[in-house]
CSV table of C-alpha atoms in Angstrom, one decimal:
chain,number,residue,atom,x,y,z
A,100,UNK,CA,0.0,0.0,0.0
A,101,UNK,CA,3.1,2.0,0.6
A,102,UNK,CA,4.0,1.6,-3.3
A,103,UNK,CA,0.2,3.2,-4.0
A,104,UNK,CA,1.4,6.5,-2.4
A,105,UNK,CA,4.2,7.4,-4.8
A,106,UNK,CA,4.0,9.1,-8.0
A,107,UNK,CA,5.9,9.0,-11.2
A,108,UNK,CA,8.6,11.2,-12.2
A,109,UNK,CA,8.2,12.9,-16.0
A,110,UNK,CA,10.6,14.8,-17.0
A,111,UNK,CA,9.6,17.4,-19.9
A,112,UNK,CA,12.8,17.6,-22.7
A,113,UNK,CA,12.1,21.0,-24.8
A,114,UNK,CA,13.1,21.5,-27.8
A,115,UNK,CA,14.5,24.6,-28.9
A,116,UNK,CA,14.9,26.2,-32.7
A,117,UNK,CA,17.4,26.8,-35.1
A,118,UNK,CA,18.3,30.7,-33.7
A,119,UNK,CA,16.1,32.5,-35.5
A,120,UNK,CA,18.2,35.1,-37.6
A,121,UNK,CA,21.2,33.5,-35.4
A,122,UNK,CA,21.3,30.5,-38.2
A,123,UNK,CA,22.8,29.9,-41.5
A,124,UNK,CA,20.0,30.6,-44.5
A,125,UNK,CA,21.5,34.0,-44.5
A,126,UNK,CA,24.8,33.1,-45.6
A,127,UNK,CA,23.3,31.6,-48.7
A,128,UNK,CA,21.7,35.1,-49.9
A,129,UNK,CA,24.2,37.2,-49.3
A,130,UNK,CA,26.6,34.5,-51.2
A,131,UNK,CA,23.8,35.1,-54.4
A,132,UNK,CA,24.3,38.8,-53.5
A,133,UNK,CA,27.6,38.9,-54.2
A,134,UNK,CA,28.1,36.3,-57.3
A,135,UNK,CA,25.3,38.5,-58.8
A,136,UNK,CA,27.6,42.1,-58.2
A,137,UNK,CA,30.4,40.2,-59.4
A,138,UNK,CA,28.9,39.4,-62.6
A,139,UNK,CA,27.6,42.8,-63.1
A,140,UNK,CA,31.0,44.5,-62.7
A,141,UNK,CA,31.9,41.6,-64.9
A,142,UNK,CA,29.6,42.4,-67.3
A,143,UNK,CA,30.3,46.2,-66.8
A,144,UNK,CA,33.7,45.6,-67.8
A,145,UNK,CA,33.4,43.5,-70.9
A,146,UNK,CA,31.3,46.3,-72.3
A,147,UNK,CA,33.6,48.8,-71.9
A,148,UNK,CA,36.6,46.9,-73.0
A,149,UNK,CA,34.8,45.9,-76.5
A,150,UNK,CA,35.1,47.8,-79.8
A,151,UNK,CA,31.6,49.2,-81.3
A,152,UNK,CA,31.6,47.3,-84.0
A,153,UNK,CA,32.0,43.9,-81.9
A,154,UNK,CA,28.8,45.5,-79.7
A,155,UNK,CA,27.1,45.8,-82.7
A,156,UNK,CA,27.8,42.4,-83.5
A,157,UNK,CA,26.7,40.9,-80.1
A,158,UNK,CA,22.7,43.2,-80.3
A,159,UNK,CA,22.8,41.4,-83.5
A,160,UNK,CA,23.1,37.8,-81.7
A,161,UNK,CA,20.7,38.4,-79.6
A,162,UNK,CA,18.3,40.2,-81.6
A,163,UNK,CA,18.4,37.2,-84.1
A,164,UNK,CA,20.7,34.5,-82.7
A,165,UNK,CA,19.5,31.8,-85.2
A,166,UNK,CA,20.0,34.0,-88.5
A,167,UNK,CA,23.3,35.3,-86.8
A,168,UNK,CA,24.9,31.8,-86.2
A,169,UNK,CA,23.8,30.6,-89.5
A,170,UNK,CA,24.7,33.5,-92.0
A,171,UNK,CA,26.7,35.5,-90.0
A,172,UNK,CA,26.3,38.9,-88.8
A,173,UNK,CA,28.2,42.1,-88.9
A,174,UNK,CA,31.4,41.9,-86.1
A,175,UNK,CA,29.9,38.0,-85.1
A,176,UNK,CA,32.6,36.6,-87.4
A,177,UNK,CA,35.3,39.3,-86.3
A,178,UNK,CA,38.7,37.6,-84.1
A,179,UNK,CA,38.5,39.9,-81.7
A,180,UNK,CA,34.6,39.6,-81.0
A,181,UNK,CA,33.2,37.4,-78.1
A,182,UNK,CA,31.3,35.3,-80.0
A,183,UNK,CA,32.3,32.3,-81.8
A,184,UNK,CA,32.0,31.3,-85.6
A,185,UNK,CA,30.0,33.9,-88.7
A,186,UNK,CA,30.6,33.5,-92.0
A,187,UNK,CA,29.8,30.2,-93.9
A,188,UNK,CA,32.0,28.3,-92.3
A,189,UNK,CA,31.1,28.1,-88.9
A,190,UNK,CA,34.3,25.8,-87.8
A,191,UNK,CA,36.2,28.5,-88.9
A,192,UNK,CA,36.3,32.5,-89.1
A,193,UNK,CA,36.3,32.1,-93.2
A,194,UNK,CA,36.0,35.7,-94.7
A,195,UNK,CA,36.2,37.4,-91.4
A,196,UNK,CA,39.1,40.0,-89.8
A,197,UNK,CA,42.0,37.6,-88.1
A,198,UNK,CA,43.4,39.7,-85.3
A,199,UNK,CA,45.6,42.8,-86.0
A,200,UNK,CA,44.1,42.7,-89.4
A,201,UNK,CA,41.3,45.8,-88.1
A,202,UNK,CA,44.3,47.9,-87.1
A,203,UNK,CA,45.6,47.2,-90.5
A,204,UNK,CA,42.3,48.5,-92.2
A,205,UNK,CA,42.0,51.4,-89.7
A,206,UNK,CA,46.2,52.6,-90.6
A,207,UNK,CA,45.3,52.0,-93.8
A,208,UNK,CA,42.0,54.4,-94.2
A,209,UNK,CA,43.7,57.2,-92.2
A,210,UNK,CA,46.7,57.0,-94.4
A,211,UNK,CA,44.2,57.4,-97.3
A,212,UNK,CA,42.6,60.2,-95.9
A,213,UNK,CA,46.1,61.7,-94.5
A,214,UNK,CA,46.9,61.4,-98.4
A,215,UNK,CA,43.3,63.1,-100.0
A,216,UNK,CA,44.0,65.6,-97.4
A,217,UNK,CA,47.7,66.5,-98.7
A,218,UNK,CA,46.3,65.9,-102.2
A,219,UNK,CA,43.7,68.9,-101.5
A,220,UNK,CA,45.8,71.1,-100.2
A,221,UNK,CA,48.1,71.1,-103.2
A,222,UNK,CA,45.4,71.4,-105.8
A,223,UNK,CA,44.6,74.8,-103.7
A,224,UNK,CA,48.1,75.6,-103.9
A,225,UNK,CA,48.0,74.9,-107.5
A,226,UNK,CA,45.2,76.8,-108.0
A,227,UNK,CA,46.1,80.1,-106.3
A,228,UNK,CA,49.2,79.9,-108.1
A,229,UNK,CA,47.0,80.0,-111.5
A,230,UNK,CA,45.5,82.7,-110.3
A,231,UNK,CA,48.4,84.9,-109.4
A,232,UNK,CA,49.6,84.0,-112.9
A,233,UNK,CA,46.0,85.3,-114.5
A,234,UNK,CA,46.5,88.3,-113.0
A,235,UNK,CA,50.4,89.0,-113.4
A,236,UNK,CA,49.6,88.8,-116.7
A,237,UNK,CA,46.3,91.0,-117.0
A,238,UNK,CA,48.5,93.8,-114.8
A,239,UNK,CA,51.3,93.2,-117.0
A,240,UNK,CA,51.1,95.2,-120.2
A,241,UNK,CA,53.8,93.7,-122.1
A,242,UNK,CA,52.3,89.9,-121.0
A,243,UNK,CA,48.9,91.0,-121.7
A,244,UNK,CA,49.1,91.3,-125.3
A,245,UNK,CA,50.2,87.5,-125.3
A,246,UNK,CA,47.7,86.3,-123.4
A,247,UNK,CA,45.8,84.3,-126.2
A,248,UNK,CA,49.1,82.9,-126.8
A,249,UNK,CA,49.2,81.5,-122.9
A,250,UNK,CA,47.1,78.9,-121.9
A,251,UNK,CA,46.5,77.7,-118.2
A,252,UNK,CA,44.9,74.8,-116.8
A,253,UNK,CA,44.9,72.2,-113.9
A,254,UNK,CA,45.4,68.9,-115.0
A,255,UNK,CA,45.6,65.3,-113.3
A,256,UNK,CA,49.8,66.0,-112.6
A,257,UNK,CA,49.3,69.6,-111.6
A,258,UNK,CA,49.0,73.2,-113.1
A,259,UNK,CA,49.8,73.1,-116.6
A,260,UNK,CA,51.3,76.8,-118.4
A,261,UNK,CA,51.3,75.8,-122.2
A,262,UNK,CA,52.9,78.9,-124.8
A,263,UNK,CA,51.8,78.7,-128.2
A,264,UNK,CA,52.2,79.8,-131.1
A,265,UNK,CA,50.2,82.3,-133.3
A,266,UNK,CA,50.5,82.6,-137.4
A,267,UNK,CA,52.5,85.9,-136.7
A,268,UNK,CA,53.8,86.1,-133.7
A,269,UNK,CA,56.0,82.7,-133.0
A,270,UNK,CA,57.9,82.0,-129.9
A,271,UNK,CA,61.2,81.1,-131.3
A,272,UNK,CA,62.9,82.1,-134.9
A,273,UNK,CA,61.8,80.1,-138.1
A,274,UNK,CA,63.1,76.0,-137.4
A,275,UNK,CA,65.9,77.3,-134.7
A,276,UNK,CA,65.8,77.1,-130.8
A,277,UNK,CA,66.5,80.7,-130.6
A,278,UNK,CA,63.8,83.0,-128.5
A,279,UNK,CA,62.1,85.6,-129.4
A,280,UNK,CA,62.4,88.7,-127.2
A,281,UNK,CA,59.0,88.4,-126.1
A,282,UNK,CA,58.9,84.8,-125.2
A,283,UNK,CA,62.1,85.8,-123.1
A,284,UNK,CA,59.8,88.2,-121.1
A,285,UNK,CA,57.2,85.9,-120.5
A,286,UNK,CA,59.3,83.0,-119.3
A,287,UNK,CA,61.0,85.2,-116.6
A,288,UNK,CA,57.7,86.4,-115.4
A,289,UNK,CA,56.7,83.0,-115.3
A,290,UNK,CA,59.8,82.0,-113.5
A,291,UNK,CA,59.8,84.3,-110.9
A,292,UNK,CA,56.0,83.2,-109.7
A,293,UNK,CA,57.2,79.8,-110.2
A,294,UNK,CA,59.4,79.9,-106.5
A,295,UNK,CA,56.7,80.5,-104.3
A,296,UNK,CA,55.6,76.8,-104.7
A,297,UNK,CA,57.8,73.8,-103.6
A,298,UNK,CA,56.4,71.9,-106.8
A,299,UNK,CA,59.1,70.4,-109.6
A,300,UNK,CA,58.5,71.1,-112.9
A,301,UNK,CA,58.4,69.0,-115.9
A,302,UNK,CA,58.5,71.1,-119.3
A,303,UNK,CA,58.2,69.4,-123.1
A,304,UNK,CA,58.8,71.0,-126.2
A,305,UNK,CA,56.6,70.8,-129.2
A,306,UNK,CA,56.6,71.4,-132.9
A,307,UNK,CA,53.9,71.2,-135.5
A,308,UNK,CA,54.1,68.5,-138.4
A,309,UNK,CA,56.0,70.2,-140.8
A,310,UNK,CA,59.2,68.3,-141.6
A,311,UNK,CA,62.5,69.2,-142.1
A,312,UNK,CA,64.2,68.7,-145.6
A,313,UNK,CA,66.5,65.7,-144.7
A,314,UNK,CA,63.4,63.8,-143.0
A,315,UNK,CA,63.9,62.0,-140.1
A,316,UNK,CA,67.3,61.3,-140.4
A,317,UNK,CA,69.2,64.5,-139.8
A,318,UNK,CA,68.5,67.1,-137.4
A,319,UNK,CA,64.7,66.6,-137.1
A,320,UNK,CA,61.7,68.0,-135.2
A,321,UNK,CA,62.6,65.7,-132.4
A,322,UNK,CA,65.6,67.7,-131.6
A,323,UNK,CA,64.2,70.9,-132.2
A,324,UNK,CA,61.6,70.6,-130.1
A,325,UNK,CA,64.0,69.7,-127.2
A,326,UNK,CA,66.4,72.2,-128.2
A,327,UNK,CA,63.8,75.0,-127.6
A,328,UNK,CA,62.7,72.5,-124.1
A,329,UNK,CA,66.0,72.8,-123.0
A,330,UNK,CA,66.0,76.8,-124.4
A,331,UNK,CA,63.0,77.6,-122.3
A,332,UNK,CA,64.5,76.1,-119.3
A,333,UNK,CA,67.5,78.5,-119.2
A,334,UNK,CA,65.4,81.6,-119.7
A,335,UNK,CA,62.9,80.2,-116.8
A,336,UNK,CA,65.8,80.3,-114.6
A,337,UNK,CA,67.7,83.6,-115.9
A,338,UNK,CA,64.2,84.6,-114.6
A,339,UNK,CA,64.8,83.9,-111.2
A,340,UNK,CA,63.2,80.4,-110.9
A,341,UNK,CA,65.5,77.9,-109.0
A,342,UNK,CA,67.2,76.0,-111.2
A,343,UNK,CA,66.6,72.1,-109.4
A,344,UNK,CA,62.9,72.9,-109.5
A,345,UNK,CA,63.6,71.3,-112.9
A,346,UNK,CA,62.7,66.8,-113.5
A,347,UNK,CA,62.1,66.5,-117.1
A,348,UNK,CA,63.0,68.5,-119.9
A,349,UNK,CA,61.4,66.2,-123.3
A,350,UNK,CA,61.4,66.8,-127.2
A,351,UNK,CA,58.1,65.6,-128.3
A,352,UNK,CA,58.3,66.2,-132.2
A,353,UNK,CA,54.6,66.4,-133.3
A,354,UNK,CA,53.5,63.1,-131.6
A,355,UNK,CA,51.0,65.1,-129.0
A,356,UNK,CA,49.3,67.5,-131.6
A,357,UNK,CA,47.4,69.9,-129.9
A,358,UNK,CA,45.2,71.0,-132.9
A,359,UNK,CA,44.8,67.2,-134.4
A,360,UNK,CA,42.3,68.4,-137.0
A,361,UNK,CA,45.2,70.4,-138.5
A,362,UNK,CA,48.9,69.4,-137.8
A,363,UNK,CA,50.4,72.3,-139.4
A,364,UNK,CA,48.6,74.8,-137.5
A,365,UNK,CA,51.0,77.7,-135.6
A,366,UNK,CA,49.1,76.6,-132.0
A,367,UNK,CA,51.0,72.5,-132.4
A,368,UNK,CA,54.3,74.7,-131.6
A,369,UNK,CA,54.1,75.1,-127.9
A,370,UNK,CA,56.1,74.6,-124.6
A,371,UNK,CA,54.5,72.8,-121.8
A,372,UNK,CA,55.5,73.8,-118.6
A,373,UNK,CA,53.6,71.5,-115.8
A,374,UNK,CA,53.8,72.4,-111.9
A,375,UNK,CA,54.2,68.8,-111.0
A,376,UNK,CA,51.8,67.9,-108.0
A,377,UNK,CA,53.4,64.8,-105.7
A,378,UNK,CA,52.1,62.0,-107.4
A,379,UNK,CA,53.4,63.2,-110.7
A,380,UNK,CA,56.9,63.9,-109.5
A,381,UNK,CA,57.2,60.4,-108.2
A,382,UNK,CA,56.3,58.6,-111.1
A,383,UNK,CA,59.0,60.8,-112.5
A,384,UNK,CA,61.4,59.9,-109.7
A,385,UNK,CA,60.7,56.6,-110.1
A,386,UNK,CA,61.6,56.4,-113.6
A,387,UNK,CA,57.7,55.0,-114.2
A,388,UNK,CA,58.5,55.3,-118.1
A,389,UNK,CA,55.1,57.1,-118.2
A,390,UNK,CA,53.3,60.2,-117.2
A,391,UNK,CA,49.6,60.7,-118.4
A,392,UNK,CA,49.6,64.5,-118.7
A,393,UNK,CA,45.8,65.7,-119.1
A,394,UNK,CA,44.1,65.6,-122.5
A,395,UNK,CA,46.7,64.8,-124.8
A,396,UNK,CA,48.4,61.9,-123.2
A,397,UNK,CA,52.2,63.7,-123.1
A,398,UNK,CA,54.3,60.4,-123.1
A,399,UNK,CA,57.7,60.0,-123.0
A,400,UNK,CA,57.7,59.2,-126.5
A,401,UNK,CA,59.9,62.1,-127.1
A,402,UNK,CA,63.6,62.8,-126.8
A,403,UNK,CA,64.9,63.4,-123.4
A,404,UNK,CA,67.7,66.1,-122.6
A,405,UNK,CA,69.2,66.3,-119.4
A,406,UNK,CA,68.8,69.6,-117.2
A,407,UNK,CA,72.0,70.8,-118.7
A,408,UNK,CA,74.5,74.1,-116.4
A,409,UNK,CA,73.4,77.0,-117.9
């Protein structure tokens, strides 16, 4: 009966929680926090280290990522873009820019324009030096009365001064290299405006078709023409011009007729003085064999003299 009176122990066990905001689910967003930032400034980066033309490339993926992985698309092809294959063969970057080859197309299009620029400035040069010519010789009574006889244009090599001829007023003496006292006059204005441009000069003599009495064979129109050249480039520098402004000095005969209707018209005697723009004078330095000159397609068909001391 003693056993009746006694009662059982229990003994209550609680249970607590995980901490509340003590545990460990925290860790895992703030770790997605920060893999998310870092691809952000990842991303940030990548799109300011890439070219426009590779950005352009990679809105085209993703506008049409099916058409662009297929065909191709402008900059997805490119070596230095972030996306894999374009052009047919999509194993391979066929047709597309290898690496250091856009740097070569970029030097190479500022060259060019570096060169249209230069090219510019000279035909101005050129040009303001036809002018001061045009009006030397308006101003200039004793070159104004010639001034049919000189005839002034720009051409693809440069300015080109051309003297002719007139049925009574000739540049040199009758079949002799000998000037005229007015020819004299108007090469030495001519040379003196010549200096204030760094141009060369390339000058050509021409006759008209009438032939000496020994033909070809003697003392011909091919060395009278150079002759009075050669004459022309003395009195260009007893004008004042600098004497190694001078590249060519030719003899043309009557191969480049100026008047091709009539070859024995006064205007087919002529000298052609060209202000040389670069391009010209290198062909010349170069020995080329050619130089197109303008209309009549001056080649050096003719005989060349060498700038000879005066």
């Amino acid at each position: 009966m003693a056993d009746e009176g006694l009662r059982p122990i229990i003994v209550k066990r609680i249970k607590k929680g995980g901490g509340g905001h003590h545990g460990g689910a925290w860790k895992i967003a703030y770790a997605d926090f920060v893999t998310a930032m870092m691809a952000f400034f990842l991303l940030m980066w990548l799109l300011g280290s890439t070219a426009k033309g590779d950005l352009n490339g990679i809105a085209e993926y993703f506008k049409t990522p099916l058409k662009v992985a297929m065909a191709g698309g402008s900059g997805s092809g490119d070596a230095n873009t972030v996306l894999p294959g374009g052009g047919k063969d999509l194993t391979r970057q066929d047709g597309q820019l290898r690496r250091g080859e856009n740097d070569v197309v970029t030097r190479k299009q500022t060259l060019k324009s570096a060169q249209e620029e230069v090219e510019r400035a000279e035909r101005v040069r050129l040009e303001n030096l036809k002018q001061k010519l045009e009006k030397a010789i308006d101003s200039n009574p004793t070159l104004k009365q010639f001034k049919n006889q000189l005839l002034l244009d720009i051409t693809s090599e440069g300015l080109r001064i051309q003297i002719v001829d007139e049925k009574n007023r000739p540049m040199f003496a009758l079949a002799s290299a000998q000037l005229q006292p007015y020819t004299k006059d108007i090469l030495h204005e001519i040379g003196r405006a010549l200096n204030d441009v760094p141009n060369k000069l390339s000058l050509s003599g021409h006759t008209d078709a009438t032939p000496y009495s020994r033909g070809e064979k003697g003392y011909s129109n091919w060395e009278l023409s150079a002759d009075r050249a050669n004459a022309s480039r003395r009195e260009l520098i007893v004008g004042g011009m600098d004497e190694s402004k001078v590249l060519r000095v030719v003899g043309l005969s009557s191969a480049v007729l100026l008047d091709k209707e009539d070859p024995f018209n006064p205007i087919n005697r002529r000298i052609s003085i060209i202000v040389m723009n670069k391009k010209a004078e290198e062909l010349v330095e170069k020995d080329s064999g050619s130089l197109n000159v303008s209309t009549d397609a001056e080649v050096q068909q003719g005989l060349s003299v060498p700038a000879t001391p005066n």
